[in-house]
Each structure stands twice: as C-alpha cells, then as structure tokens.
Amino acid sequence: MLQVNYIRENREKVLEGLSRRNFKQPELVDEIIKIDEERRNTQTSLDQLSAVANASAKQIGELMRNGKKEEAEVLKSETTANKENIKNLSDVLATAEEKLYQLIVQLPNIPYHLVPAGSTAEENEVVYVHGEPAVLPENAMPHWELTAKYDIIDFELGTKITGAGFPVYKGKGARLQRALINFFLDHATAEGYKEMQVPHLVNEASGFGTGQLPDKEGQMYHAGVDNLYLIPTAEVPVTNLYRDVILKEEELPVKNTAYTPCFRREAGSYGAHVRGLNRLHQFDKVEVVQVVHPEKSYEVLEQMSVYVQSLLQELGLHYRVLRLCGGDMGFTSAMTYDMEVWSAAQQRWLEVSSVSNFETYQSNRLKLRFKGATGKTQLAHTLNGSALALPRIVASILENNQTEKGIKIPEALVKYTGFEYIE
C-alpha cells in the first residue's frame, strides 16, 4: 500500500505512474489528498484540545491541593464541554482514517521508471531471448497427449476426485515432479536462500500484508468456517514471517525459499490455451523471497532474474525475458520480469516465472522495517520470484524432449529422477 505522505508530496508522479498502469480511477488521488488534509486538521484540533484538557486537569489538581475547592469545581464544569468536543473530534478522526484506508487500498503500486506504459500483454517489452526452438519429429504431440501415452499424468482421474485443474501424477510423472522440486530447492539453498516449511493456509492479515486481499479474494480458495485462505503462492506465508518485525540493517538481505503446493481458482479461464498443464487450480512451486535495503532492491531484482534464468538454462529450455508493461503487472508490483519458455508442440510461449520488486508496497502493509546505525527505522523493500513453477516447466520438458525412444530427461535432472527416459 502506498504511503499517504508520499501521495501528498508526489501527486504528479503518482498520477503519471497510474497513467502508465492504465488505472481507471485517477480521481482517487485527489480524494485521498483532500481527506488526508481533513484528517490532519482534525488531528491538530484534537491535539490542541487535549493539551488544554491536560493543562486544566493539572490546574484542578493544584487548586484542590491548595484547598480552593470552589475554583476547582468551576474549572471542572468548564472542562466538561471540552471533553465532549474531544470525543466528537476523536470520532471524526476515526471516520476520516477509515475513509482514507478504504481509498488507499484501491491504489496499485507506482511503476518503476523503466516500466513501459501499456494495458495488454502485447505491450510487454522483450529484453532477452535465450536459445533456439527445439526441432521436433513430424509426429510430435502436445504434452496432454504425451502424458496419456506414457501414463504419467491423469487429468480425468483428478477431475473424478476433485474437479478440472487437479491432475494426478503417476509413476515417472510423480518422480519428475519430486525431482524438479528438489532440483529447484537445492539450487536455491546453494544460492544462499534459507529453506522454510510454511503453512498452506493463511489468515486475512497475511493475505492483506502481501496484497492478495482485498484485491484477489475471488481467485483464492476460502475455508469459510475458519476464515482462512489456501495460499496462491508461497510468497504469502514466507513474506509474512516478517510482518510487524523490525530487522537490523546488518541482517539484510534476508533470503528465504520454500516449496509449497499453490491453489488458485483461476475464475474466468477457459479455452484451448488452458488445456492440460497450461493452467491448473493446484500446482507445485518453489518460491524465492528477499527482504532488502531500499538502495539495493533493483540490483537484487536483476540478480534474481539472472538466477531464475540459470535454472532454465540448466534444463536446456529456450526462453525469453519480458519486462511487463504497467497494465499487465500485478497490483502490488513496481517492476516485474516474466520468464516464458517456448512450447515447440503448442507453438506458443508459456509463462513459468515472475520476478517482482514491490519496493515498500508490501512492507508498508506488513509494517516490515529495519533499523540502521543511526537508530532510525524505515520500510524495507520486498521481492519475490517463482524459481520455479512446475506445470509449464513439465509441459515444456515433455514436449521439447520427445524422441522416438521416449521423452529424454534433461541431464541436470537425471541424478534426481534416477532415469534418463520416460518410455
């Protein structure tokens, strides 16, 4: 969430950033500034009245101690009206603060200056392309046919048990899943990330802290009796480990990784582009999260992008890196890189990772701060990235490595799978 003083002091910059996001309610900015001014004026009046009340209370005490009871009683009667005014102003202040909160949470993060303007995925900027498309045999199949041929993923069985978007992994398909999870976790820990095991359900405060609530409740599975949410990504519980925490500057950067299943309703997602593993309601993912000094966050963003790319390179995948335009970025992000791998069988790019810098947007909600040598506290910057999400990685590995003998496992994974081919 944006800080109100930042909005007030940088009105034109905020409006320009919202314009690059193609935000449809720029009038909220002036409304926020207006209500904040009313709030601050009310706070000033309340402080003044409270000071008078405190002075009167002190004076009454002195009069009583000096035996001037009648004068004290007169002053007491005069303070009654003052107390009523204080109560009224306190109510006005609480109302203004609630109005301010309700408006501020509707504003997305302000894009970093490198983020291009735009409203659709077609306006994203391609910043890097690695490798060449795989050359497939003439009888090449898409992954949903390969999984049936080799009996490694069963979509119909998952539909019977739960519903569409909940596949069952079988035999070498299950082992490939486990191999990729271990491969990603081992590389993350070697990169200096501490592995964490975190809950798969979170409360409202956690959802609010990382920006899923109140923006994305329609995409989250909700356990209504307990008012808990199934996590859409490990970013939520991992980042919330530091909610209401003040770190020491020397503790930065904080680097954590976690494997979790992820749950997304994906409401409104239909069509051929969501077939098979392309879009699921439950999927596995390894996430990397960093809490860093504000001066280092964009340097860290580049490092995280390079790290994710190194995983794709080890798996031998043809990929590209996109800098998302303002209108295609997530609500909380200041800048995002998407990594997409090429599906040679489907002849399309598949997103497999997003790496984002949220600057202070999440930390302001989380009250995640750090204290420097001077003793001053300030908000940290938070970043996260998929490293990696499994479904489309699996789809690409299956499609791009199909041969007459079977599906060849990337060399980097063989020590994790224990086999070289799915036959």
Coordinates of C-alpha atoms in Angstrom, one line a residue:
M1 CA 0.0 0.0 0.0
L2 CA 1.3 3.5 -0.8
Q3 CA 2.2 5.8 2.0
V4 CA -0.2 8.8 2.3
N5 CA 2.6 11.3 2.8
Y6 CA 4.2 10.0 -0.5
I7 CA 0.9 10.5 -2.3
R8 CA 0.6 14.0 -0.9
E9 CA 4.1 15.1 -1.7
N10 CA 4.4 13.4 -5.1
R11 CA 0.9 14.0 -6.6
E12 CA 2.1 14.4 -10.2
K13 CA 4.5 11.5 -10.1
V14 CA 1.7 9.2 -8.6
L15 CA -0.7 10.3 -11.4
E16 CA 1.9 9.7 -14.1
G17 CA 2.6 6.2 -12.7
L18 CA -1.1 5.3 -12.5
S19 CA -1.5 6.5 -16.1
R20 CA 1.3 4.1 -17.2
R21 CA -0.7 1.4 -15.5
N22 CA -3.8 2.4 -17.4
F23 CA -5.5 2.9 -14.0
K24 CA -9.1 3.8 -14.4
Q25 CA -9.7 5.9 -11.2
P26 CA -7.0 8.6 -11.0
E27 CA -9.5 10.8 -9.2
L28 CA -8.9 8.7 -6.1
V29 CA -5.5 10.5 -5.7
D30 CA -7.1 14.0 -5.1
E31 CA -9.8 12.5 -2.9
I32 CA -7.1 10.9 -0.8
I33 CA -5.2 14.1 -0.5
K34 CA -8.4 16.0 0.5
I35 CA -9.4 13.5 3.2
D36 CA -5.8 13.4 4.5
E37 CA -5.8 17.2 4.9
E38 CA -9.1 17.0 6.8
R39 CA -7.6 14.2 8.9
R40 CA -4.5 16.2 9.7
N41 CA -6.6 19.3 10.5
T42 CA -8.8 17.3 12.8
Q43 CA -5.7 15.7 14.5
T44 CA -4.3 19.2 15.1
S45 CA -7.5 20.4 16.7
L46 CA -7.7 17.3 18.8
D47 CA -4.1 17.7 19.9
Q48 CA -4.8 21.3 20.9
L49 CA -7.9 20.4 22.9
S50 CA -6.1 17.5 24.6
A51 CA -3.3 19.9 25.6
V52 CA -5.9 22.2 27.1
A53 CA -7.6 19.3 28.9
N54 CA -4.3 18.1 30.3
A55 CA -3.4 21.6 31.5
S56 CA -6.8 22.0 33.1
A57 CA -6.5 18.7 34.8
K58 CA -3.2 19.7 36.3
Q59 CA -4.6 23.1 37.4
I60 CA -7.6 21.4 39.0
G61 CA -5.3 19.2 41.0
E62 CA -3.2 22.2 42.2
L63 CA -6.4 24.0 43.2
M64 CA -7.7 21.0 45.2
R65 CA -4.3 20.6 46.9
N66 CA -4.4 24.3 47.9
G67 CA -7.9 24.0 49.3
K68 CA -9.5 26.0 46.6
K69 CA -12.4 23.6 46.0
E70 CA -14.9 26.1 44.6
E71 CA -12.5 27.3 41.9
A72 CA -11.6 23.7 41.1
E73 CA -15.3 22.9 40.7
V74 CA -15.8 25.8 38.3
L75 CA -12.9 24.7 36.2
K76 CA -14.2 21.1 36.2
S77 CA -17.6 22.3 34.8
E78 CA -15.7 24.2 32.1
T79 CA -13.8 21.1 31.1
T80 CA -16.9 19.0 30.6
A81 CA -17.7 20.7 27.3
N82 CA -14.1 20.3 26.3
K83 CA -14.2 16.6 26.9
E84 CA -17.3 16.4 24.7
N85 CA -15.5 18.2 21.9
I86 CA -12.6 15.8 22.3
K87 CA -14.9 12.8 22.0
N88 CA -16.6 14.3 18.9
L89 CA -13.2 15.1 17.3
S90 CA -12.0 11.6 18.1
D91 CA -15.0 10.2 16.3
V92 CA -14.4 12.5 13.3
L93 CA -10.8 11.4 13.2
A94 CA -11.6 7.7 13.3
T95 CA -14.1 8.2 10.4
A96 CA -11.5 10.1 8.3
E97 CA -8.8 7.5 8.9
E98 CA -11.2 4.7 7.9
K99 CA -12.2 6.6 4.7
L100 CA -8.5 7.2 4.0
Y101 CA -7.7 3.5 4.4
Q102 CA -10.6 2.4 2.2
L103 CA -9.3 4.7 -0.6
I104 CA -5.6 4.0 -0.3
V105 CA -6.0 0.2 -0.6
Q106 CA -7.6 0.7 -4.0
L107 CA -4.5 2.3 -5.4
P108 CA -1.9 -0.1 -7.0
N109 CA 1.8 0.3 -6.7
I110 CA 3.5 3.0 -8.7
P111 CA 5.6 1.6 -11.6
Y112 CA 9.4 2.0 -11.6
H113 CA 10.6 4.5 -14.2
L114 CA 11.8 1.6 -16.6
V115 CA 8.3 0.1 -16.8
P116 CA 6.7 0.8 -20.2
A117 CA 3.2 2.2 -20.5
G118 CA 0.6 -0.2 -21.7
S119 CA -2.5 -2.1 -20.9
T120 CA -2.1 -5.6 -22.5
A121 CA 0.4 -8.4 -22.7
E122 CA 1.2 -7.4 -26.3
E123 CA 2.8 -4.2 -25.0
N124 CA 5.3 -6.0 -22.8
E125 CA 9.0 -5.4 -23.6
V126 CA 11.1 -8.4 -24.7
V127 CA 14.5 -7.8 -23.0
Y128 CA 16.3 -11.1 -23.7
V129 CA 15.9 -14.3 -25.7
H130 CA 18.0 -17.4 -25.0
G131 CA 18.5 -20.4 -27.3
E132 CA 16.6 -21.7 -30.2
P133 CA 13.3 -23.6 -30.5
A134 CA 13.5 -27.4 -30.2
V135 CA 13.3 -29.3 -33.5
L136 CA 10.6 -32.0 -33.0
P137 CA 9.8 -35.1 -35.0
E138 CA 7.0 -35.0 -37.5
N139 CA 4.6 -36.9 -35.2
A140 CA 5.3 -34.6 -32.2
M141 CA 2.5 -34.4 -29.6
P142 CA 1.4 -31.7 -27.2
H143 CA 2.0 -32.6 -23.5
W144 CA -1.6 -33.7 -22.7
E145 CA -1.2 -36.5 -25.4
L146 CA 2.2 -37.4 -24.2
T147 CA 1.1 -37.8 -20.6
A148 CA -1.7 -40.1 -21.7
K149 CA 0.7 -42.1 -24.0
Y150 CA 3.2 -42.7 -21.2
D151 CA 0.6 -42.9 -18.4
I152 CA 2.4 -40.3 -16.2
I153 CA -0.3 -37.7 -15.6
D154 CA -4.1 -38.4 -15.4
F155 CA -6.3 -35.4 -15.8
E156 CA -9.6 -37.3 -15.9
L157 CA -8.8 -39.1 -12.7
G158 CA -8.1 -35.8 -11.0
T159 CA -11.4 -34.5 -12.3
K160 CA -13.2 -37.5 -10.8
I161 CA -11.6 -37.0 -7.4
T162 CA -11.9 -33.2 -7.2
G163 CA -12.6 -31.4 -10.5
A164 CA -10.9 -30.0 -13.5
G165 CA -7.5 -28.5 -12.8
F166 CA -6.4 -31.0 -10.2
P167 CA -4.3 -33.6 -12.0
V168 CA -3.0 -36.9 -10.6
Y169 CA 0.7 -37.6 -11.2
K170 CA 1.7 -41.2 -11.7
G171 CA 4.9 -43.2 -11.7
K172 CA 7.6 -41.4 -13.5
G173 CA 5.4 -38.3 -13.7
A174 CA 5.3 -38.2 -9.9
R175 CA 9.0 -38.8 -9.7
L176 CA 9.7 -36.0 -12.3
Q177 CA 7.6 -33.6 -10.0
R178 CA 9.7 -34.6 -7.0
A179 CA 12.9 -34.3 -8.9
L180 CA 12.1 -30.8 -10.1
I181 CA 11.2 -29.7 -6.6
N182 CA 14.4 -31.0 -5.1
F183 CA 16.4 -29.6 -8.1
F184 CA 15.0 -26.1 -7.5
L185 CA 15.4 -26.2 -3.7
D186 CA 19.0 -27.4 -3.9
H187 CA 19.9 -24.6 -6.3
A188 CA 18.1 -22.0 -4.1
T189 CA 19.9 -23.1 -0.9
A190 CA 23.2 -23.1 -2.8
E191 CA 22.4 -19.5 -3.9
G192 CA 22.2 -18.6 -0.2
Y193 CA 18.4 -18.9 0.4
K194 CA 17.3 -20.5 3.7
E195 CA 14.7 -23.2 3.1
M196 CA 11.5 -22.8 5.0
Q197 CA 8.4 -25.0 5.5
V198 CA 5.4 -22.8 5.9
P199 CA 1.6 -23.2 6.4
H200 CA -0.5 -23.7 3.3
L201 CA -3.4 -21.7 4.8
V202 CA -3.2 -18.1 5.9
N203 CA -5.4 -15.7 7.7
E204 CA -6.8 -12.4 6.4
A205 CA -3.9 -10.3 7.9
S206 CA -1.4 -12.4 5.9
G207 CA -3.4 -12.0 2.7
F208 CA -3.6 -8.3 3.3
G209 CA 0.1 -8.0 4.1
T210 CA 1.3 -9.2 0.7
G211 CA -1.6 -7.6 -1.3
Q212 CA -3.8 -10.6 -2.2
L213 CA -6.6 -9.1 -0.1
P214 CA -8.7 -7.2 -0.7
D215 CA -7.7 -7.3 -4.4
K216 CA -7.8 -11.1 -5.3
E217 CA -10.2 -12.8 -2.9
G218 CA -12.2 -14.0 -5.9
Q219 CA -9.1 -16.0 -7.1
M220 CA -8.4 -17.6 -3.7
Y221 CA -9.9 -20.7 -2.1
H222 CA -11.6 -19.7 1.2
A223 CA -12.1 -22.0 4.1
G224 CA -15.2 -20.2 5.4
V225 CA -15.7 -21.8 8.8
D226 CA -12.2 -20.8 10.0
N227 CA -11.9 -17.8 7.7
L228 CA -8.6 -19.0 6.3
Y229 CA -7.3 -18.9 2.7
L230 CA -5.4 -21.6 0.8
I231 CA -2.2 -19.9 -0.4
P232 CA -1.9 -18.9 -4.1
T233 CA 1.9 -18.9 -3.7
A234 CA 4.5 -19.4 -1.0
E235 CA 5.2 -15.7 -1.3
V236 CA 2.3 -15.1 1.1
P237 CA 3.4 -17.1 4.2
V238 CA 7.1 -16.6 3.6
T239 CA 6.9 -12.8 3.4
N240 CA 4.5 -12.7 6.4
L241 CA 7.2 -14.3 8.5
Y242 CA 8.4 -10.7 8.8
R243 CA 5.1 -9.0 9.5
D244 CA 5.4 -6.5 12.4
V245 CA 9.2 -7.1 12.6
I246 CA 12.0 -4.6 12.9
L247 CA 15.2 -6.0 11.4
K248 CA 18.7 -4.8 12.0
E249 CA 20.3 -3.3 8.9
E250 CA 23.2 -5.8 9.1
E251 CA 20.6 -8.6 8.8
L252 CA 19.7 -7.5 5.3
P253 CA 19.3 -9.1 2.8
V254 CA 17.0 -11.8 4.2
K255 CA 16.8 -14.6 1.7
N256 CA 14.2 -17.4 2.0
T257 CA 13.0 -20.2 -0.2
A258 CA 10.1 -22.6 0.1
Y259 CA 8.3 -25.4 -1.7
T260 CA 4.5 -25.4 -1.4
P261 CA 1.5 -26.5 -3.4
C262 CA -0.4 -23.5 -4.7
F263 CA -4.1 -23.1 -5.1
R264 CA -5.8 -20.7 -7.5
R265 CA -9.4 -20.7 -8.6
E266 CA -8.5 -19.1 -12.0
A267 CA -12.1 -17.9 -12.4
G268 CA -12.9 -17.0 -15.9
S269 CA -10.1 -19.0 -17.5
Y270 CA -11.4 -21.1 -20.4
G271 CA -10.3 -22.2 -23.9
A272 CA -7.6 -24.2 -25.6
H273 CA -4.8 -22.1 -24.0
V274 CA -5.6 -23.6 -20.6
R275 CA -5.6 -27.2 -21.7
G276 CA -3.5 -29.8 -19.8
L277 CA -0.9 -28.3 -17.6
N278 CA -1.1 -24.9 -19.0
R279 CA -3.4 -23.7 -16.2
L280 CA -4.3 -25.6 -13.0
H281 CA -6.1 -24.9 -9.8
Q282 CA -3.5 -26.8 -7.8
F283 CA 0.2 -26.9 -8.7
D284 CA 3.7 -27.1 -7.2
K285 CA 6.1 -24.2 -7.0
V286 CA 9.4 -23.3 -5.4
E287 CA 9.5 -19.6 -4.4
V288 CA 12.4 -17.3 -3.5
V289 CA 11.8 -14.2 -1.4
Q290 CA 14.1 -11.4 -0.3
V291 CA 13.8 -8.5 2.1
V292 CA 16.5 -5.9 1.2
H293 CA 17.7 -2.4 1.8
P294 CA 15.8 0.1 -0.5
E295 CA 19.1 1.2 -2.1
K296 CA 19.8 -2.4 -3.3
S297 CA 16.4 -3.6 -4.4
Y298 CA 16.8 -3.1 -8.2
E299 CA 20.2 -4.6 -8.2
V300 CA 18.7 -7.6 -6.3
L301 CA 15.9 -7.8 -8.9
E302 CA 18.4 -8.2 -11.7
Q303 CA 20.3 -10.8 -9.7
M304 CA 17.0 -12.8 -9.1
S305 CA 16.2 -12.6 -12.8
V306 CA 19.6 -14.0 -13.7
Y307 CA 19.2 -16.7 -11.1
V308 CA 15.9 -17.9 -12.5
Q309 CA 17.3 -17.8 -16.0
S310 CA 20.2 -20.1 -14.8
L311 CA 17.7 -22.7 -13.9
L312 CA 16.0 -22.6 -17.3
Q313 CA 19.4 -22.8 -18.9
E314 CA 20.4 -25.9 -16.9
L315 CA 17.1 -27.5 -18.1
G316 CA 18.1 -26.7 -21.7
L317 CA 15.0 -24.7 -22.4
H318 CA 14.5 -22.0 -25.0
Y319 CA 13.1 -18.9 -23.1
R320 CA 12.7 -15.2 -23.2
V321 CA 12.5 -12.5 -20.6
L322 CA 9.8 -9.8 -20.6
R323 CA 9.6 -6.5 -18.7
L324 CA 5.9 -6.2 -18.1
C325 CA 4.1 -3.0 -19.1
G326 CA 2.2 -1.1 -16.4
G327 CA -1.2 -2.5 -17.3
D328 CA 0.0 -6.1 -17.3
M329 CA 1.8 -6.0 -13.9
G330 CA 0.4 -7.3 -10.7
F331 CA -1.4 -4.9 -8.4
T332 CA 1.4 -4.7 -5.8
S333 CA 4.5 -4.7 -8.2
A334 CA 6.7 -1.8 -9.0
M335 CA 8.5 -3.8 -11.7
T336 CA 8.2 -7.4 -12.9
Y337 CA 10.2 -9.7 -15.2
D338 CA 8.3 -12.6 -16.7
M339 CA 10.2 -15.6 -18.0
E340 CA 8.5 -17.6 -20.7
V341 CA 9.6 -20.9 -22.2
W342 CA 8.8 -21.9 -25.8
S343 CA 6.5 -24.9 -26.3
A344 CA 7.6 -26.4 -29.6
A345 CA 4.5 -28.6 -29.8
Q346 CA 2.0 -25.9 -29.0
Q347 CA 3.9 -23.2 -30.9
R348 CA 3.5 -20.7 -28.1
W349 CA 5.2 -19.1 -25.2
L350 CA 4.4 -20.3 -21.7
E351 CA 5.0 -18.2 -18.6
V352 CA 6.9 -20.1 -16.0
S353 CA 8.2 -17.4 -13.6
S354 CA 7.5 -13.8 -12.5
V355 CA 10.2 -12.0 -10.5
S356 CA 9.0 -8.7 -8.9
N357 CA 10.1 -5.8 -6.8
F358 CA 7.4 -4.4 -4.6
E359 CA 9.5 -1.7 -3.1
T360 CA 7.7 -0.6 0.1
Y361 CA 4.2 -1.5 -1.1
Q362 CA 4.1 -4.8 0.9
S363 CA 6.3 -3.7 3.7
N364 CA 4.0 -0.7 4.5
R365 CA 1.1 -3.2 4.9
L366 CA 3.3 -5.6 6.8
K367 CA 4.9 -2.9 9.0
L368 CA 8.2 -4.6 8.0
R369 CA 11.0 -2.2 8.9
F370 CA 14.7 -2.2 9.6
K371 CA 16.9 0.0 11.9
G372 CA 20.1 1.5 10.7
A373 CA 23.2 2.5 12.7
T374 CA 21.6 5.9 13.4
G375 CA 18.7 4.2 15.2
K376 CA 16.2 5.4 12.6
T377 CA 13.7 2.9 11.3
Q378 CA 12.5 2.8 7.7
L379 CA 10.5 0.4 5.5
A380 CA 12.4 -2.4 3.8
H381 CA 11.9 -3.4 0.2
T382 CA 10.5 -6.9 -0.6
L383 CA 11.0 -9.0 -3.7
N384 CA 9.9 -12.5 -4.8
G385 CA 10.1 -14.8 -7.7
S386 CA 9.0 -18.2 -9.0
A387 CA 12.0 -20.5 -9.1
L388 CA 10.2 -22.2 -10.5
A389 CA 6.5 -23.1 -11.0
L390 CA 6.3 -26.7 -12.2
P391 CA 3.3 -27.3 -14.5
R392 CA 4.5 -25.4 -17.6
I393 CA 8.1 -26.4 -17.0
V394 CA 7.0 -30.1 -17.1
A395 CA 4.9 -29.3 -20.2
S396 CA 7.9 -27.8 -21.9
I397 CA 10.3 -30.6 -20.9
L398 CA 7.8 -33.3 -22.2
E399 CA 7.1 -31.5 -25.5
N400 CA 10.6 -30.3 -26.3
N401 CA 12.4 -33.5 -25.4
Q402 CA 10.2 -36.1 -27.1
T403 CA 12.1 -38.6 -29.3
E404 CA 11.3 -41.9 -31.0
K405 CA 12.7 -43.6 -27.9
G406 CA 10.7 -41.7 -25.4
I407 CA 11.0 -38.4 -23.5
K408 CA 14.6 -37.6 -22.7
I409 CA 15.2 -36.2 -19.3
P410 CA 17.4 -33.1 -19.1
E411 CA 20.9 -34.1 -18.0
A412 CA 20.8 -31.9 -14.9
L413 CA 17.7 -33.8 -13.6
V414 CA 18.9 -37.4 -14.2
K415 CA 20.5 -37.6 -10.7
Y416 CA 17.2 -36.5 -9.2
T417 CA 14.9 -38.7 -11.3
G418 CA 17.1 -41.8 -11.4
F419 CA 16.2 -42.4 -15.1
E420 CA 17.1 -40.9 -18.4
Y421 CA 13.9 -41.5 -20.4
I422 CA 10.2 -41.7 -19.9
E423 CA 9.3 -44.7 -22.1

